[in-house]
Amino acid sequence: MTASEPQKSLDELKEALDEFGLRYEEKESELRFSVDAPGTPTGIVDVSFFASEDGKYVRAQAFSPGATLPHEKLPEAFQYANLWNAHRSFSRIVVDNVKGPGDLSFVADSTFYTNAPCEPGCLRACFFERFIPSAIEFFETIARSLQQTDPAKEDEQ
């Protein structure tokens, strides 16, 4: 692979972002942007695309600010992520910040390998037709679940 392969993948994703009218930030081999997700705690899901330096894959990650659990709920967080992953083929959910004392965050994660032949548009389809909708679905689902288990949230309704 040539050194331009990571940029080629990001260029394909930037074209899609431009087409959808999504504003993004670009840093080296990373694109960052937010998508509207009204059912999430803050109404957005933040997404990042990372291209590997060797051009072998592009990784996507998404999280929703406010979709957190206290660290004491680590077993419940793992259980929730594992149940989601067992019943969905896309996207994989991981629990972040398991080593620190702060709140636990959920992260949607997916990798698309670009070092094998694929049809034009596969990368775009993978992330824009599968990953992002799946991530939004997860964060909207977890937001409803968090509202149901937080007595303070129930009082607000």
Short mmCIF file of N, CA and C in Angstrom, two decimals:
data_model
loop_
_atom_site.label_atom_id
_atom_site.label_comp_id
_atom_site.label_asym_id
_atom_site.label_seq_id
_atom_site.Cartn_x
_atom_site.Cartn_y
_atom_site.Cartn_z
N MET A 1 0.84 -1.17 0.00
CA MET A 1 0.00 0.00 0.00
C MET A 1 0.89 1.24 0.00
N THR A 2 0.42 2.24 -0.63
CA THR A 2 1.17 3.49 -0.67
C THR A 2 0.82 4.33 0.54
N ALA A 3 1.64 5.33 0.78
CA ALA A 3 1.41 6.20 1.93
C ALA A 3 0.10 6.97 1.81
N SER A 4 -0.44 7.08 0.59
CA SER A 4 -1.67 7.84 0.41
C SER A 4 -2.93 7.02 0.70
N GLU A 5 -2.79 5.73 0.96
CA GLU A 5 -3.96 4.90 1.20
C GLU A 5 -4.82 5.37 2.39
N PRO A 6 -4.21 5.75 3.53
CA PRO A 6 -5.07 6.24 4.61
C PRO A 6 -5.86 7.48 4.18
N GLN A 7 -5.22 8.37 3.44
CA GLN A 7 -5.90 9.58 3.00
C GLN A 7 -6.99 9.27 1.99
N LYS A 8 -6.77 8.28 1.15
CA LYS A 8 -7.78 7.88 0.17
C LYS A 8 -9.07 7.45 0.87
N SER A 9 -8.94 6.68 1.93
CA SER A 9 -10.12 6.25 2.68
C SER A 9 -10.81 7.43 3.34
N LEU A 10 -10.02 8.31 3.94
CA LEU A 10 -10.62 9.48 4.58
C LEU A 10 -11.27 10.40 3.56
N ASP A 11 -10.68 10.51 2.38
CA ASP A 11 -11.28 11.34 1.33
C ASP A 11 -12.66 10.81 0.94
N GLU A 12 -12.79 9.49 0.86
CA GLU A 12 -14.09 8.90 0.54
C GLU A 12 -15.11 9.24 1.62
N LEU A 13 -14.69 9.19 2.87
CA LEU A 13 -15.59 9.52 3.97
C LEU A 13 -15.90 11.01 4.01
N LYS A 14 -14.92 11.85 3.70
CA LYS A 14 -15.16 13.30 3.65
C LYS A 14 -16.17 13.64 2.57
N GLU A 15 -16.11 12.98 1.44
CA GLU A 15 -17.09 13.20 0.38
C GLU A 15 -18.50 12.92 0.89
N ALA A 16 -18.65 11.84 1.63
CA ALA A 16 -19.97 11.50 2.18
C ALA A 16 -20.41 12.54 3.20
N LEU A 17 -19.50 12.97 4.07
CA LEU A 17 -19.84 14.00 5.05
C LEU A 17 -20.28 15.28 4.36
N ASP A 18 -19.56 15.67 3.31
CA ASP A 18 -19.93 16.86 2.55
C ASP A 18 -21.30 16.69 1.91
N GLU A 19 -21.53 15.52 1.34
CA GLU A 19 -22.81 15.25 0.69
C GLU A 19 -23.97 15.34 1.67
N PHE A 20 -23.76 14.84 2.89
CA PHE A 20 -24.81 14.87 3.90
C PHE A 20 -24.87 16.21 4.64
N GLY A 21 -23.97 17.12 4.32
CA GLY A 21 -23.96 18.44 4.95
C GLY A 21 -23.49 18.42 6.39
N LEU A 22 -22.67 17.44 6.75
CA LEU A 22 -22.15 17.34 8.11
C LEU A 22 -20.80 18.05 8.21
N ARG A 23 -20.71 18.96 9.15
CA ARG A 23 -19.44 19.65 9.38
C ARG A 23 -18.52 18.75 10.18
N TYR A 24 -17.25 18.76 9.86
CA TYR A 24 -16.30 17.88 10.52
C TYR A 24 -14.99 18.60 10.75
N GLU A 25 -14.23 18.06 11.69
CA GLU A 25 -12.86 18.51 11.96
C GLU A 25 -11.94 17.41 11.48
N GLU A 26 -10.81 17.81 10.93
CA GLU A 26 -9.83 16.83 10.45
C GLU A 26 -8.50 17.09 11.14
N LYS A 27 -7.93 16.02 11.70
CA LYS A 27 -6.60 16.07 12.32
C LYS A 27 -5.84 14.85 11.83
N GLU A 28 -4.75 15.08 11.15
CA GLU A 28 -3.91 14.00 10.64
C GLU A 28 -4.75 12.90 10.00
N SER A 29 -4.86 11.75 10.62
CA SER A 29 -5.61 10.61 10.05
C SER A 29 -6.93 10.39 10.78
N GLU A 30 -7.60 11.49 11.15
CA GLU A 30 -8.85 11.39 11.90
C GLU A 30 -9.84 12.44 11.44
N LEU A 31 -11.11 12.03 11.37
CA LEU A 31 -12.23 12.93 11.12
C LEU A 31 -13.15 12.86 12.32
N ARG A 32 -13.60 14.03 12.81
CA ARG A 32 -14.53 14.08 13.94
C ARG A 32 -15.74 14.91 13.55
N PHE A 33 -16.92 14.43 13.96
CA PHE A 33 -18.14 15.17 13.68
C PHE A 33 -19.23 14.70 14.64
N SER A 34 -20.33 15.41 14.65
CA SER A 34 -21.47 15.05 15.49
C SER A 34 -22.69 14.88 14.61
N VAL A 35 -23.57 13.97 15.02
CA VAL A 35 -24.85 13.77 14.33
C VAL A 35 -25.97 13.98 15.34
N ASP A 36 -27.08 14.51 14.85
CA ASP A 36 -28.24 14.71 15.71
C ASP A 36 -28.84 13.37 16.09
N ALA A 37 -29.14 13.24 17.36
CA ALA A 37 -29.78 12.04 17.88
C ALA A 37 -30.68 12.48 19.04
N PRO A 38 -31.89 12.97 18.71
CA PRO A 38 -32.76 13.57 19.72
C PRO A 38 -33.07 12.69 20.92
N GLY A 39 -33.03 11.37 20.76
CA GLY A 39 -33.36 10.49 21.87
C GLY A 39 -32.21 10.23 22.83
N THR A 40 -31.05 10.85 22.61
CA THR A 40 -29.90 10.66 23.49
C THR A 40 -29.88 11.74 24.56
N PRO A 41 -29.10 11.56 25.63
CA PRO A 41 -29.11 12.53 26.73
C PRO A 41 -28.79 13.97 26.30
N THR A 42 -27.88 14.16 25.36
CA THR A 42 -27.53 15.52 24.93
C THR A 42 -28.03 15.85 23.53
N GLY A 43 -28.71 14.90 22.90
CA GLY A 43 -29.26 15.14 21.57
C GLY A 43 -28.27 14.97 20.43
N ILE A 44 -27.07 14.49 20.76
CA ILE A 44 -26.06 14.27 19.73
C ILE A 44 -25.29 12.98 19.99
N VAL A 45 -24.66 12.49 18.95
CA VAL A 45 -23.69 11.41 19.05
C VAL A 45 -22.44 11.91 18.35
N ASP A 46 -21.32 11.84 19.05
CA ASP A 46 -20.03 12.25 18.49
C ASP A 46 -19.38 11.05 17.83
N VAL A 47 -18.88 11.25 16.61
CA VAL A 47 -18.31 10.16 15.82
C VAL A 47 -16.89 10.54 15.39
N SER A 48 -15.99 9.56 15.39
CA SER A 48 -14.64 9.73 14.87
C SER A 48 -14.31 8.60 13.93
N PHE A 49 -13.66 8.94 12.83
CA PHE A 49 -13.10 7.96 11.91
C PHE A 49 -11.60 8.09 11.98
N PHE A 50 -10.89 6.98 12.15
CA PHE A 50 -9.43 6.95 12.20
C PHE A 50 -8.92 6.04 11.10
N ALA A 51 -7.98 6.52 10.31
CA ALA A 51 -7.34 5.67 9.30
C ALA A 51 -6.00 5.22 9.85
N SER A 52 -5.71 3.92 9.74
CA SER A 52 -4.42 3.42 10.23
C SER A 52 -3.30 3.98 9.35
N GLU A 53 -2.15 4.16 9.96
CA GLU A 53 -1.01 4.71 9.23
C GLU A 53 -0.58 3.84 8.06
N ASP A 54 -0.78 2.53 8.18
CA ASP A 54 -0.36 1.62 7.11
C ASP A 54 -1.44 1.43 6.05
N GLY A 55 -2.60 2.08 6.23
CA GLY A 55 -3.66 2.00 5.24
C GLY A 55 -4.43 0.70 5.24
N LYS A 56 -4.31 -0.09 6.30
CA LYS A 56 -4.96 -1.40 6.32
C LYS A 56 -6.40 -1.37 6.83
N TYR A 57 -6.77 -0.34 7.57
CA TYR A 57 -8.13 -0.29 8.09
C TYR A 57 -8.54 1.13 8.43
N VAL A 58 -9.84 1.31 8.55
CA VAL A 58 -10.43 2.54 9.08
C VAL A 58 -11.29 2.11 10.26
N ARG A 59 -11.14 2.80 11.35
CA ARG A 59 -11.89 2.47 12.56
C ARG A 59 -12.85 3.62 12.86
N ALA A 60 -14.04 3.27 13.26
CA ALA A 60 -15.04 4.26 13.65
C ALA A 60 -15.37 4.05 15.11
N GLN A 61 -15.52 5.17 15.82
CA GLN A 61 -15.97 5.12 17.20
C GLN A 61 -17.00 6.21 17.40
N ALA A 62 -17.97 5.94 18.26
CA ALA A 62 -19.00 6.92 18.57
C ALA A 62 -19.33 6.85 20.05
N PHE A 63 -19.67 8.01 20.60
CA PHE A 63 -20.14 8.03 21.98
C PHE A 63 -21.16 9.15 22.11
N SER A 64 -21.94 9.06 23.15
CA SER A 64 -22.94 10.08 23.41
C SER A 64 -22.66 10.70 24.77
N PRO A 65 -22.30 11.99 24.79
CA PRO A 65 -22.07 12.64 26.08
C PRO A 65 -23.33 12.50 26.95
N GLY A 66 -23.12 12.19 28.17
CA GLY A 66 -24.25 12.04 29.09
C GLY A 66 -24.77 10.63 29.22
N ALA A 67 -24.41 9.75 28.31
CA ALA A 67 -24.83 8.34 28.41
C ALA A 67 -23.78 7.61 29.23
N THR A 68 -23.79 7.88 30.53
CA THR A 68 -22.78 7.33 31.42
C THR A 68 -23.44 6.65 32.62
N LEU A 69 -22.65 5.83 33.27
CA LEU A 69 -23.07 5.17 34.50
C LEU A 69 -22.00 5.40 35.55
N PRO A 70 -22.38 5.46 36.83
CA PRO A 70 -21.37 5.55 37.87
C PRO A 70 -20.47 4.32 37.84
N HIS A 71 -19.23 4.48 38.24
CA HIS A 71 -18.26 3.38 38.19
C HIS A 71 -18.72 2.17 38.99
N GLU A 72 -19.51 2.38 40.03
CA GLU A 72 -20.00 1.27 40.84
C GLU A 72 -20.91 0.34 40.03
N LYS A 73 -21.41 0.80 38.91
CA LYS A 73 -22.32 0.01 38.08
C LYS A 73 -21.57 -0.73 36.97
N LEU A 74 -20.29 -0.98 37.17
CA LEU A 74 -19.48 -1.67 36.16
C LEU A 74 -20.09 -3.01 35.73
N PRO A 75 -20.53 -3.87 36.65
CA PRO A 75 -21.12 -5.14 36.21
C PRO A 75 -22.36 -4.94 35.32
N GLU A 76 -23.21 -3.96 35.67
CA GLU A 76 -24.39 -3.68 34.86
C GLU A 76 -24.00 -3.14 33.48
N ALA A 77 -22.97 -2.30 33.44
CA ALA A 77 -22.51 -1.74 32.16
C ALA A 77 -22.01 -2.86 31.25
N PHE A 78 -21.20 -3.76 31.79
CA PHE A 78 -20.72 -4.88 31.00
C PHE A 78 -21.87 -5.77 30.52
N GLN A 79 -22.81 -6.02 31.42
CA GLN A 79 -23.95 -6.85 31.05
C GLN A 79 -24.75 -6.21 29.93
N TYR A 80 -24.99 -4.92 30.03
CA TYR A 80 -25.76 -4.22 28.99
C TYR A 80 -25.03 -4.28 27.65
N ALA A 81 -23.72 -4.00 27.67
CA ALA A 81 -22.94 -4.04 26.43
C ALA A 81 -22.91 -5.45 25.85
N ASN A 82 -22.72 -6.44 26.69
CA ASN A 82 -22.67 -7.82 26.22
C ASN A 82 -24.00 -8.28 25.62
N LEU A 83 -25.11 -7.89 26.25
CA LEU A 83 -26.42 -8.24 25.70
C LEU A 83 -26.63 -7.58 24.34
N TRP A 84 -26.25 -6.32 24.23
CA TRP A 84 -26.38 -5.64 22.94
C TRP A 84 -25.54 -6.35 21.88
N ASN A 85 -24.30 -6.63 22.22
CA ASN A 85 -23.39 -7.26 21.25
C ASN A 85 -23.86 -8.65 20.86
N ALA A 86 -24.49 -9.37 21.77
CA ALA A 86 -24.94 -10.73 21.48
C ALA A 86 -26.12 -10.75 20.51
N HIS A 87 -26.88 -9.67 20.46
CA HIS A 87 -28.09 -9.65 19.64
C HIS A 87 -27.99 -8.74 18.42
N ARG A 88 -26.86 -8.09 18.22
CA ARG A 88 -26.70 -7.19 17.09
C ARG A 88 -25.38 -7.49 16.39
N SER A 89 -25.39 -7.44 15.10
CA SER A 89 -24.14 -7.66 14.37
C SER A 89 -23.38 -6.35 14.20
N PHE A 90 -24.03 -5.23 14.41
CA PHE A 90 -23.41 -3.93 14.23
C PHE A 90 -23.99 -3.00 15.24
N SER A 91 -23.36 -2.12 15.79
CA SER A 91 -21.95 -1.95 16.02
C SER A 91 -21.59 -2.60 17.35
N ARG A 92 -20.32 -2.83 17.55
CA ARG A 92 -19.87 -3.44 18.80
C ARG A 92 -19.83 -2.34 19.86
N ILE A 93 -20.32 -2.66 21.05
CA ILE A 93 -20.33 -1.69 22.15
C ILE A 93 -19.30 -2.12 23.19
N VAL A 94 -18.49 -1.17 23.61
CA VAL A 94 -17.51 -1.43 24.66
C VAL A 94 -17.75 -0.45 25.80
N VAL A 95 -17.25 -0.79 26.97
CA VAL A 95 -17.35 0.08 28.14
C VAL A 95 -15.99 0.72 28.34
N ASP A 96 -15.97 2.03 28.43
CA ASP A 96 -14.72 2.77 28.56
C ASP A 96 -14.56 3.29 29.99
N ASN A 97 -13.33 3.57 30.36
CA ASN A 97 -12.96 4.10 31.67
C ASN A 97 -13.19 3.08 32.78
N VAL A 98 -12.82 1.83 32.53
CA VAL A 98 -13.01 0.80 33.54
C VAL A 98 -11.91 0.81 34.59
N LYS A 99 -10.82 1.53 34.35
CA LYS A 99 -9.72 1.54 35.30
C LYS A 99 -9.79 2.72 36.26
N GLY A 100 -10.49 3.76 35.88
CA GLY A 100 -10.51 4.96 36.70
C GLY A 100 -11.72 5.05 37.60
N PRO A 101 -11.72 6.03 38.50
CA PRO A 101 -12.83 6.18 39.44
C PRO A 101 -14.01 6.95 38.85
N GLY A 102 -13.88 7.53 37.67
CA GLY A 102 -14.94 8.34 37.08
C GLY A 102 -16.07 7.53 36.50
N ASP A 103 -17.00 8.24 35.87
CA ASP A 103 -18.14 7.57 35.25
C ASP A 103 -17.71 6.67 34.09
N LEU A 104 -18.50 5.66 33.85
CA LEU A 104 -18.28 4.73 32.74
C LEU A 104 -19.00 5.25 31.51
N SER A 105 -18.35 5.18 30.39
CA SER A 105 -18.95 5.59 29.12
C SER A 105 -19.09 4.38 28.22
N PHE A 106 -20.10 4.42 27.39
CA PHE A 106 -20.27 3.40 26.37
C PHE A 106 -19.69 3.94 25.07
N VAL A 107 -19.01 3.09 24.31
CA VAL A 107 -18.43 3.49 23.03
C VAL A 107 -18.84 2.47 21.98
N ALA A 108 -19.41 2.96 20.89
CA ALA A 108 -19.70 2.10 19.74
C ALA A 108 -18.42 2.04 18.91
N ASP A 109 -18.09 0.88 18.41
CA ASP A 109 -16.80 0.70 17.75
C ASP A 109 -16.97 -0.24 16.55
N SER A 110 -16.28 0.09 15.45
CA SER A 110 -16.32 -0.76 14.27
C SER A 110 -15.03 -0.55 13.47
N THR A 111 -14.58 -1.59 12.81
CA THR A 111 -13.38 -1.52 11.97
C THR A 111 -13.71 -2.05 10.58
N PHE A 112 -13.26 -1.31 9.57
CA PHE A 112 -13.42 -1.72 8.18
C PHE A 112 -12.03 -1.90 7.60
N TYR A 113 -11.73 -3.10 7.13
CA TYR A 113 -10.40 -3.39 6.60
C TYR A 113 -10.33 -2.97 5.14
N THR A 114 -9.38 -2.10 4.84
CA THR A 114 -9.24 -1.53 3.50
C THR A 114 -8.10 -2.16 2.71
N ASN A 115 -7.43 -3.16 3.27
CA ASN A 115 -6.30 -3.79 2.58
C ASN A 115 -6.72 -4.99 1.74
N ALA A 116 -8.01 -5.17 1.55
CA ALA A 116 -8.53 -6.22 0.68
C ALA A 116 -9.41 -5.56 -0.38
N PRO A 117 -9.51 -6.18 -1.53
CA PRO A 117 -10.36 -5.59 -2.57
C PRO A 117 -11.81 -5.48 -2.11
N CYS A 118 -12.43 -4.36 -2.46
CA CYS A 118 -13.85 -4.20 -2.15
C CYS A 118 -14.47 -3.29 -3.20
N GLU A 119 -15.76 -3.38 -3.29
CA GLU A 119 -16.50 -2.58 -4.27
C GLU A 119 -16.44 -1.11 -3.88
N PRO A 120 -16.46 -0.21 -4.86
CA PRO A 120 -16.53 1.22 -4.53
C PRO A 120 -17.77 1.50 -3.69
N GLY A 121 -17.62 2.32 -2.69
CA GLY A 121 -18.74 2.68 -1.84
C GLY A 121 -18.94 1.79 -0.63
N CYS A 122 -18.18 0.70 -0.52
CA CYS A 122 -18.36 -0.22 0.62
C CYS A 122 -18.01 0.46 1.95
N LEU A 123 -16.95 1.23 1.96
CA LEU A 123 -16.54 1.92 3.18
C LEU A 123 -17.64 2.88 3.62
N ARG A 124 -18.14 3.63 2.68
CA ARG A 124 -19.21 4.58 2.97
C ARG A 124 -20.45 3.85 3.49
N ALA A 125 -20.84 2.78 2.81
CA ALA A 125 -22.01 2.01 3.24
C ALA A 125 -21.82 1.44 4.64
N CYS A 126 -20.65 0.92 4.90
CA CYS A 126 -20.35 0.33 6.21
C CYS A 126 -20.60 1.34 7.33
N PHE A 127 -20.05 2.53 7.16
CA PHE A 127 -20.13 3.50 8.25
C PHE A 127 -21.41 4.34 8.24
N PHE A 128 -21.89 4.74 7.07
CA PHE A 128 -23.05 5.63 7.04
C PHE A 128 -24.38 4.90 6.99
N GLU A 129 -24.41 3.69 6.49
CA GLU A 129 -25.66 2.94 6.43
C GLU A 129 -25.79 1.93 7.57
N ARG A 130 -24.68 1.54 8.16
CA ARG A 130 -24.74 0.53 9.21
C ARG A 130 -24.26 1.06 10.56
N PHE A 131 -23.02 1.58 10.60
CA PHE A 131 -22.43 1.96 11.88
C PHE A 131 -23.17 3.11 12.56
N ILE A 132 -23.32 4.23 11.88
CA ILE A 132 -23.91 5.41 12.52
C ILE A 132 -25.36 5.15 12.95
N PRO A 133 -26.22 4.58 12.09
CA PRO A 133 -27.58 4.29 12.57
C PRO A 133 -27.61 3.32 13.76
N SER A 134 -26.74 2.33 13.75
CA SER A 134 -26.68 1.38 14.86
C SER A 134 -26.22 2.06 16.14
N ALA A 135 -25.22 2.93 16.03
CA ALA A 135 -24.73 3.66 17.21
C ALA A 135 -25.82 4.56 17.78
N ILE A 136 -26.52 5.27 16.91
CA ILE A 136 -27.61 6.13 17.37
C ILE A 136 -28.68 5.29 18.07
N GLU A 137 -29.03 4.16 17.47
CA GLU A 137 -30.02 3.28 18.09
C GLU A 137 -29.57 2.85 19.49
N PHE A 138 -28.30 2.47 19.62
CA PHE A 138 -27.81 2.06 20.93
C PHE A 138 -27.92 3.20 21.94
N PHE A 139 -27.43 4.39 21.58
CA PHE A 139 -27.43 5.49 22.55
C PHE A 139 -28.84 5.98 22.89
N GLU A 140 -29.76 5.89 21.95
CA GLU A 140 -31.15 6.20 22.27
C GLU A 140 -31.73 5.15 23.20
N THR A 141 -31.39 3.88 22.97
CA THR A 141 -31.87 2.79 23.82
C THR A 141 -31.30 2.91 25.23
N ILE A 142 -30.02 3.19 25.34
CA ILE A 142 -29.40 3.31 26.67
C ILE A 142 -29.96 4.53 27.39
N ALA A 143 -30.27 5.60 26.68
CA ALA A 143 -30.84 6.79 27.31
C ALA A 143 -32.20 6.47 27.93
N ARG A 144 -33.03 5.71 27.20
CA ARG A 144 -34.33 5.32 27.75
C ARG A 144 -34.14 4.43 28.98
N SER A 145 -33.17 3.53 28.91
CA SER A 145 -32.90 2.63 30.02
C SER A 145 -32.41 3.41 31.24
N LEU A 146 -31.53 4.38 31.01
CA LEU A 146 -31.02 5.19 32.12
C LEU A 146 -32.13 6.02 32.75
N GLN A 147 -33.04 6.53 31.95
CA GLN A 147 -34.17 7.30 32.50
C GLN A 147 -35.06 6.43 33.36
N GLN A 148 -35.25 5.19 32.96
CA GLN A 148 -36.11 4.29 33.71
C GLN A 148 -35.49 3.86 35.03
N THR A 149 -34.17 3.88 35.14
CA THR A 149 -33.51 3.41 36.35
C THR A 149 -33.06 4.54 37.26
N ASP A 150 -33.25 5.80 36.84
CA ASP A 150 -32.83 6.94 37.65
C ASP A 150 -34.06 7.65 38.20
N PRO A 151 -34.32 7.50 39.53
CA PRO A 151 -35.52 8.11 40.11
C PRO A 151 -35.58 9.62 39.89
N ALA A 152 -34.45 10.30 39.88
CA ALA A 152 -34.45 11.75 39.65
C ALA A 152 -34.96 12.08 38.26
N LYS A 153 -34.64 11.27 37.27
CA LYS A 153 -35.11 11.49 35.91
C LYS A 153 -36.61 11.26 35.81
N GLU A 154 -37.11 10.28 36.55
CA GLU A 154 -38.56 10.02 36.52
C GLU A 154 -39.33 11.18 37.10
N ASP A 155 -38.76 11.84 38.14
CA ASP A 155 -39.44 13.00 38.75
C ASP A 155 -39.53 14.17 37.78
N GLU A 156 -38.54 14.28 36.85
CA GLU A 156 -38.54 15.38 35.89
C GLU A 156 -39.66 15.24 34.88
N GLN A 157 -40.12 14.01 34.63
CA GLN A 157 -41.11 13.80 33.57
C GLN A 157 -42.49 14.20 33.97
#
